Amino acid sequence: MIMNGELWTSLGSTAAAIMFAWAMIQQYFPSTLRESLTKYGHRFVTYFYPYIQITFHEYTADRWSRSMVYSTIEAYLTSNSSMRAKRLKADAGKNTRNLVLSLDDHEEVTDEFQGVKFWWSSDKTVSKTTFFSFYPSSDEKRFYKLTFHKQHRDLVTASYLNHVMEQGKAVGVKNRQRKLYTNNSKSAWTHVVFEHPATFQTLAMEPEKKKDIMDDLISFSKSKDYYKKIGKAWKRGYLLYGPPGTGKSSMIAAIANLLDYDIYDLELTSVKDNTELRKLLIETSSKSIIVIEDIDCSLDLTGQRKKNKEEEKENKEGEGVPAAIKEEAEKGKDKESKVTLSGLLNFIDGLWSACGAEKLIVFTTNYVEKLDPALIRRGRMDKHIEMSYCNYEGFKVLAMNYLDLDSHPLFETIRGLLKDTQITPADVAENLMPKSFGENAKEDCLEAMIRALQLAKEEASRLKAEEASAESTRKEEISKSTKEAQEKESLTEA
């Protein structure tokens, strides 16, 4: 016992001496000398250390995109993390009911491949400035570290890493949970779980039109080799246009559910400039839908520029304005988004659009005529889909969705009214929503639908009569003005 105590005392003294010596070196030795000592010390240790380490960082290229290798390794390690690791972190699985477990920070697990043992560890580095932060810092840099004996180098490079990538991709697909992303004021993506129930079966649309859209989407998802053959990025643009309430957002959700894609809802007004727009594009994943809703309202993207005379007029009007007011106005302009039409076009089909693969870009608008033709031409928005008012086929879909009815004596009355009335699927759905669940609930909903159609028909007739009256009045005024002008001209000649 005494000898053991002396041994520990000796080891403690030695460690203290080494720490003191290193502190002196850090304090008084030049930086170049310290670097040389570190370099040769590392070589000396590795000469006797029989293990090799490979590091896989979460982010590369100045954090512009999350490493796919890191994500794949993360998925691979979930297969044995729950059985061997002591500290784990949990996330929701594909159906949000099951939890997916992965390694927590600074945890290690072992793995075996062809009888060889490997060690995986999850670590992170944090910059000194983040220790006083109340929130998790973006300066945290996570990485996985693989450790193995140097005699197995060839096995790792030839087989093991390929095995990890293949298995990781399979696990990732199995556990993948679709997400709905949005960008914030710092031009970074945040997400929630995507659980929208809309499908093509529940969309109020003609069956032929739905089939055409579905065939186009499925064909796109299977066309990787074709796009490579023709030399185009594997992406496709969709333009959804029509009046409000015609189901444009539901169409996007149905597309995501059909193809099992993530959705990136891009808010252009939160993007500082074209550089930030490119950064957001790079950070989107494959198998995703990039959505810009109400593109006509997001920014002034008509492509028109102010004339020089108008700019001169603005400059003259600004003369004599106090400097403080001018400064505040300039600050307000600086906060506005500087995304340009050119930047958005490059985002859609320029060089930067080739980042990632298997992507859909979807624009929605209520007023397609307001958009610059360059923005929606074929090749950028490859397929134009008009989301129109509800017809009888669409009504039948909604009646089945809301009332579980595929036929009813009142259907014929509704069919006749729909031929002469414009009503959106959203209004139809509101009328078909049961207000109670009594015996006559379904008939009450259909009768409410008929009343709504009759009111819409009467309103349309009233507006049509007012327009006809206004047109007639306008023609009378033109005729009267023409007659007065002719009479005046006759008097002048006389």
PDB file of N, CA and C in Angstrom, residues 257-309:
ATOM      1  N   ASN A 257     -46.418  14.917 -50.566  1.00  0.00           N
ATOM      2  CA  ASN A 257     -46.838  13.606 -50.079  1.00  0.00           C
ATOM      3  C   ASN A 257     -46.705  12.530 -51.141  1.00  0.00           C
ATOM      4  N   LEU A 258     -46.903  12.902 -52.403  1.00  0.00           N
ATOM      5  CA  LEU A 258     -46.766  11.926 -53.488  1.00  0.00           C
ATOM      6  C   LEU A 258     -45.314  11.488 -53.673  1.00  0.00           C
ATOM      7  N   LEU A 259     -44.395  12.465 -53.680  1.00  0.00           N
ATOM      8  CA  LEU A 259     -42.991  12.168 -53.958  1.00  0.00           C
ATOM      9  C   LEU A 259     -42.157  11.952 -52.703  1.00  0.00           C
ATOM     10  N   ASP A 260     -42.729  12.205 -51.521  1.00  0.00           N
ATOM     11  CA  ASP A 260     -41.998  12.093 -50.256  1.00  0.00           C
ATOM     12  C   ASP A 260     -40.831  13.083 -50.229  1.00  0.00           C
ATOM     13  N   TYR A 261     -41.108  14.350 -50.588  1.00  0.00           N
ATOM     14  CA  TYR A 261     -40.109  15.412 -50.624  1.00  0.00           C
ATOM     15  C   TYR A 261     -40.278  16.337 -49.416  1.00  0.00           C
ATOM     16  N   ASP A 262     -39.167  16.964 -49.015  1.00  0.00           N
ATOM     17  CA  ASP A 262     -39.227  18.064 -48.052  1.00  0.00           C
ATOM     18  C   ASP A 262     -39.694  19.335 -48.764  1.00  0.00           C
ATOM     19  N   ILE A 263     -40.191  20.300 -47.979  1.00  0.00           N
ATOM     20  CA  ILE A 263     -40.629  21.577 -48.544  1.00  0.00           C
ATOM     21  C   ILE A 263     -39.808  22.702 -47.928  1.00  0.00           C
ATOM     22  N   TYR A 264     -39.271  23.578 -48.774  1.00  0.00           N
ATOM     23  CA  TYR A 264     -38.581  24.789 -48.337  1.00  0.00           C
ATOM     24  C   TYR A 264     -39.428  25.987 -48.756  1.00  0.00           C
ATOM     25  N   ASP A 265     -40.106  26.580 -47.784  1.00  0.00           N
ATOM     26  CA  ASP A 265     -40.973  27.733 -48.043  1.00  0.00           C
ATOM     27  C   ASP A 265     -40.114  28.996 -47.951  1.00  0.00           C
ATOM     28  N   LEU A 266     -39.727  29.517 -49.100  1.00  0.00           N
ATOM     29  CA  LEU A 266     -38.788  30.634 -49.160  1.00  0.00           C
ATOM     30  C   LEU A 266     -39.524  31.969 -49.083  1.00  0.00           C
ATOM     31  N   GLU A 267     -39.212  32.752 -48.052  1.00  0.00           N
ATOM     32  CA  GLU A 267     -39.765  34.098 -47.900  1.00  0.00           C
ATOM     33  C   GLU A 267     -38.737  35.091 -48.427  1.00  0.00           C
ATOM     34  N   LEU A 268     -38.978  35.591 -49.636  1.00  0.00           N
ATOM     35  CA  LEU A 268     -37.982  36.443 -50.296  1.00  0.00           C
ATOM     36  C   LEU A 268     -37.742  37.752 -49.549  1.00  0.00           C
ATOM     37  N   THR A 269     -38.757  38.293 -48.903  1.00  0.00           N
ATOM     38  CA  THR A 269     -38.591  39.578 -48.228  1.00  0.00           C
ATOM     39  C   THR A 269     -37.637  39.485 -47.042  1.00  0.00           C
ATOM     40  N   SER A 270     -37.342  38.262 -46.574  1.00  0.00           N
ATOM     41  CA  SER A 270     -36.403  38.085 -45.468  1.00  0.00           C
ATOM     42  C   SER A 270     -34.976  37.854 -45.951  1.00  0.00           C
ATOM     43  N   VAL A 271     -34.796  37.795 -47.269  1.00  0.00           N
ATOM     44  CA  VAL A 271     -33.467  37.544 -47.832  1.00  0.00           C
ATOM     45  C   VAL A 271     -32.789  38.875 -48.109  1.00  0.00           C
ATOM     46  N   LYS A 272     -31.586  39.041 -47.590  1.00  0.00           N
ATOM     47  CA  LYS A 272     -30.901  40.322 -47.665  1.00  0.00           C
ATOM     48  C   LYS A 272     -30.525  40.690 -49.098  1.00  0.00           C
ATOM     49  N   ASP A 273     -29.901  39.764 -49.811  1.00  0.00           N
ATOM     50  CA  ASP A 273     -29.442  40.065 -51.171  1.00  0.00           C
ATOM     51  C   ASP A 273     -29.269  38.763 -51.938  1.00  0.00           C
ATOM     52  N   ASN A 274     -28.735  38.867 -53.149  1.00  0.00           N
ATOM     53  CA  ASN A 274     -28.574  37.693 -54.004  1.00  0.00           C
ATOM     54  C   ASN A 274     -27.591  36.681 -53.426  1.00  0.00           C
ATOM     55  N   THR A 275     -26.580  37.165 -52.712  1.00  0.00           N
ATOM     56  CA  THR A 275     -25.607  36.250 -52.095  1.00  0.00           C
ATOM     57  C   THR A 275     -26.279  35.383 -51.043  1.00  0.00           C
ATOM     58  N   GLU A 276     -27.128  35.993 -50.227  1.00  0.00           N
ATOM     59  CA  GLU A 276     -27.845  35.226 -49.216  1.00  0.00           C
ATOM     60  C   GLU A 276     -28.821  34.239 -49.872  1.00  0.00           C
ATOM     61  N   LEU A 277     -29.385  34.640 -51.005  1.00  0.00           N
ATOM     62  CA  LEU A 277     -30.290  33.746 -51.728  1.00  0.00           C
ATOM     63  C   LEU A 277     -29.548  32.507 -52.203  1.00  0.00           C
ATOM     64  N   ARG A 278     -28.342  32.682 -52.735  1.00  0.00           N
ATOM     65  CA  ARG A 278     -27.537  31.547 -53.175  1.00  0.00           C
ATOM     66  C   ARG A 278     -27.167  30.647 -51.996  1.00  0.00           C
ATOM     67  N   LYS A 279     -26.840  31.268 -50.865  1.00  0.00           N
ATOM     68  CA  LYS A 279     -26.488  30.487 -49.677  1.00  0.00           C
ATOM     69  C   LYS A 279     -27.657  29.606 -49.244  1.00  0.00           C
ATOM     70  N   LEU A 280     -28.859  30.164 -49.255  1.00  0.00           N
ATOM     71  CA  LEU A 280     -30.036  29.383 -48.888  1.00  0.00           C
ATOM     72  C   LEU A 280     -30.251  28.231 -49.862  1.00  0.00           C
ATOM     73  N   LEU A 281     -30.030  28.479 -51.145  1.00  0.00           N
ATOM     74  CA  LEU A 281     -30.209  27.431 -52.145  1.00  0.00           C
ATOM     75  C   LEU A 281     -29.240  26.283 -51.910  1.00  0.00           C
ATOM     76  N   ILE A 282     -27.989  26.613 -51.606  1.00  0.00           N
ATOM     77  CA  ILE A 282     -26.971  25.580 -51.401  1.00  0.00           C
ATOM     78  C   ILE A 282     -27.323  24.702 -50.211  1.00  0.00           C
ATOM     79  N   GLU A 283     -27.966  25.278 -49.207  1.00  0.00           N
ATOM     80  CA  GLU A 283     -28.260  24.536 -47.989  1.00  0.00           C
ATOM     81  C   GLU A 283     -29.554  23.724 -48.073  1.00  0.00           C
ATOM     82  N   THR A 284     -30.217  23.736 -49.227  1.00  0.00           N
ATOM     83  CA  THR A 284     -31.382  22.872 -49.398  1.00  0.00           C
ATOM     84  C   THR A 284     -30.918  21.468 -49.764  1.00  0.00           C
ATOM     85  N   SER A 285     -31.702  20.485 -49.383  1.00  0.00           N
ATOM     86  CA  SER A 285     -31.330  19.095 -49.634  1.00  0.00           C
ATOM     87  C   SER A 285     -31.937  18.608 -50.944  1.00  0.00           C
ATOM     88  N   SER A 286     -31.470  17.466 -51.397  1.00  0.00           N
ATOM     89  CA  SER A 286     -32.089  16.822 -52.547  1.00  0.00           C
ATOM     90  C   SER A 286     -33.460  16.302 -52.144  1.00  0.00           C
ATOM     91  N   LYS A 287     -34.250  15.912 -53.135  1.00  0.00           N
ATOM     92  CA  LYS A 287     -35.619  15.460 -52.896  1.00  0.00           C
ATOM     93  C   LYS A 287     -36.396  16.522 -52.117  1.00  0.00           C
ATOM     94  N   SER A 288     -36.468  17.707 -52.692  1.00  0.00           N
ATOM     95  CA  SER A 288     -37.125  18.808 -51.995  1.00  0.00           C
ATOM     96  C   SER A 288     -37.910  19.672 -52.972  1.00  0.00           C
ATOM     97  N   ILE A 289     -38.841  20.440 -52.403  1.00  0.00           N
ATOM     98  CA  ILE A 289     -39.642  21.400 -53.168  1.00  0.00           C
ATOM     99  C   ILE A 289     -39.348  22.782 -52.613  1.00  0.00           C
ATOM    100  N   ILE A 290     -38.852  23.676 -53.456  1.00  0.00           N
ATOM    101  CA  ILE A 290     -38.588  25.056 -53.058  1.00  0.00           C
ATOM    102  C   ILE A 290     -39.781  25.897 -53.499  1.00  0.00           C
ATOM    103  N   VAL A 291     -40.472  26.477 -52.538  1.00  0.00           N
ATOM    104  CA  VAL A 291     -41.741  27.159 -52.808  1.00  0.00           C
ATOM    105  C   VAL A 291     -41.597  28.656 -52.553  1.00  0.00           C
ATOM    106  N   ILE A 292     -42.053  29.456 -53.502  1.00  0.00           N
ATOM    107  CA  ILE A 292     -42.201  30.902 -53.307  1.00  0.00           C
ATOM    108  C   ILE A 292     -43.667  31.220 -53.566  1.00  0.00           C
ATOM    109  N   GLU A 293     -44.425  31.413 -52.491  1.00  0.00           N
ATOM    110  CA  GLU A 293     -45.850  31.672 -52.631  1.00  0.00           C
ATOM    111  C   GLU A 293     -46.108  33.153 -52.899  1.00  0.00           C
ATOM    112  N   ASP A 294     -47.138  33.421 -53.687  1.00  0.00           N
ATOM    113  CA  ASP A 294     -47.521  34.790 -54.045  1.00  0.00           C
ATOM    114  C   ASP A 294     -46.305  35.566 -54.546  1.00  0.00           C
ATOM    115  N   ILE A 295     -45.685  35.040 -55.580  1.00  0.00           N
ATOM    116  CA  ILE A 295     -44.455  35.622 -56.114  1.00  0.00           C
ATOM    117  C   ILE A 295     -44.670  37.063 -56.558  1.00  0.00           C
ATOM    118  N   ASP A 296     -45.890  37.400 -56.969  1.00  0.00           N
ATOM    119  CA  ASP A 296     -46.163  38.766 -57.416  1.00  0.00           C
ATOM    120  C   ASP A 296     -46.165  39.754 -56.261  1.00  0.00           C
ATOM    121  N   CYS A 297     -46.331  39.261 -55.021  1.00  0.00           N
ATOM    122  CA  CYS A 297     -46.361  40.140 -53.847  1.00  0.00           C
ATOM    123  C   CYS A 297     -45.055  40.120 -53.063  1.00  0.00           C
ATOM    124  N   SER A 298     -44.175  39.140 -53.328  1.00  0.00           N
ATOM    125  CA  SER A 298     -42.966  38.986 -52.522  1.00  0.00           C
ATOM    126  C   SER A 298     -42.016  40.158 -52.706  1.00  0.00           C
ATOM    127  N   LEU A 299     -41.717  40.492 -53.947  1.00  0.00           N
ATOM    128  CA  LEU A 299     -40.808  41.599 -54.269  1.00  0.00           C
ATOM    129  C   LEU A 299     -41.254  42.213 -55.582  1.00  0.00           C
ATOM    130  N   ASP A 300     -40.674  43.369 -55.904  1.00  0.00           N
ATOM    131  CA  ASP A 300     -40.935  43.983 -57.202  1.00  0.00           C
ATOM    132  C   ASP A 300     -40.050  43.295 -58.230  1.00  0.00           C
ATOM    133  N   LEU A 301     -40.598  42.238 -58.857  1.00  0.00           N
ATOM    134  CA  LEU A 301     -39.814  41.436 -59.795  1.00  0.00           C
ATOM    135  C   LEU A 301     -40.368  41.546 -61.210  1.00  0.00           C
ATOM    136  N   THR A 302     -40.936  42.699 -61.538  1.00  0.00           N
ATOM    137  CA  THR A 302     -41.492  42.874 -62.877  1.00  0.00           C
ATOM    138  C   THR A 302     -40.414  43.115 -63.920  1.00  0.00           C
ATOM    139  N   GLY A 303     -39.193  43.406 -63.463  1.00  0.00           N
ATOM    140  CA  GLY A 303     -38.108  43.666 -64.397  1.00  0.00           C
ATOM    141  C   GLY A 303     -38.071  45.087 -64.882  1.00  0.00           C
ATOM    142  N   GLN A 304     -39.052  45.923 -64.520  1.00  0.00           N
ATOM    143  CA  GLN A 304     -39.097  47.308 -64.965  1.00  0.00           C
ATOM    144  C   GLN A 304     -38.173  48.155 -64.099  1.00  0.00           C
ATOM    145  N   ARG A 305     -37.615  49.182 -64.666  1.00  0.00           N
ATOM    146  CA  ARG A 305     -36.703  50.080 -63.957  1.00  0.00           C
ATOM    147  C   ARG A 305     -37.233  51.509 -64.082  1.00  0.00           C
ATOM    148  N   LYS A 306     -36.966  52.289 -63.083  1.00  0.00           N
ATOM    149  CA  LYS A 306     -37.423  53.674 -63.116  1.00  0.00           C
ATOM    150  C   LYS A 306     -36.688  54.447 -64.207  1.00  0.00           C
ATOM    151  N   LYS A 307     -37.394  55.374 -64.821  1.00  0.00           N
ATOM    152  CA  LYS A 307     -36.787  56.207 -65.836  1.00  0.00           C
ATOM    153  C   LYS A 307     -35.916  57.264 -65.185  1.00  0.00           C
ATOM    154  N   ASN A 308     -34.985  57.755 -65.964  1.00  0.00           N
ATOM    155  CA  ASN A 308     -34.055  58.750 -65.421  1.00  0.00           C
ATOM    156  C   ASN A 308     -34.788  60.006 -64.952  1.00  0.00           C
ATOM    157  N   LYS A 309     -35.848  60.396 -65.674  1.00  0.00           N
ATOM    158  CA  LYS A 309     -36.582  61.590 -65.284  1.00  0.00           C
ATOM    159  C   LYS A 309     -37.225  61.417 -63.902  1.00  0.00           C
TER     160      LYS A 309
END
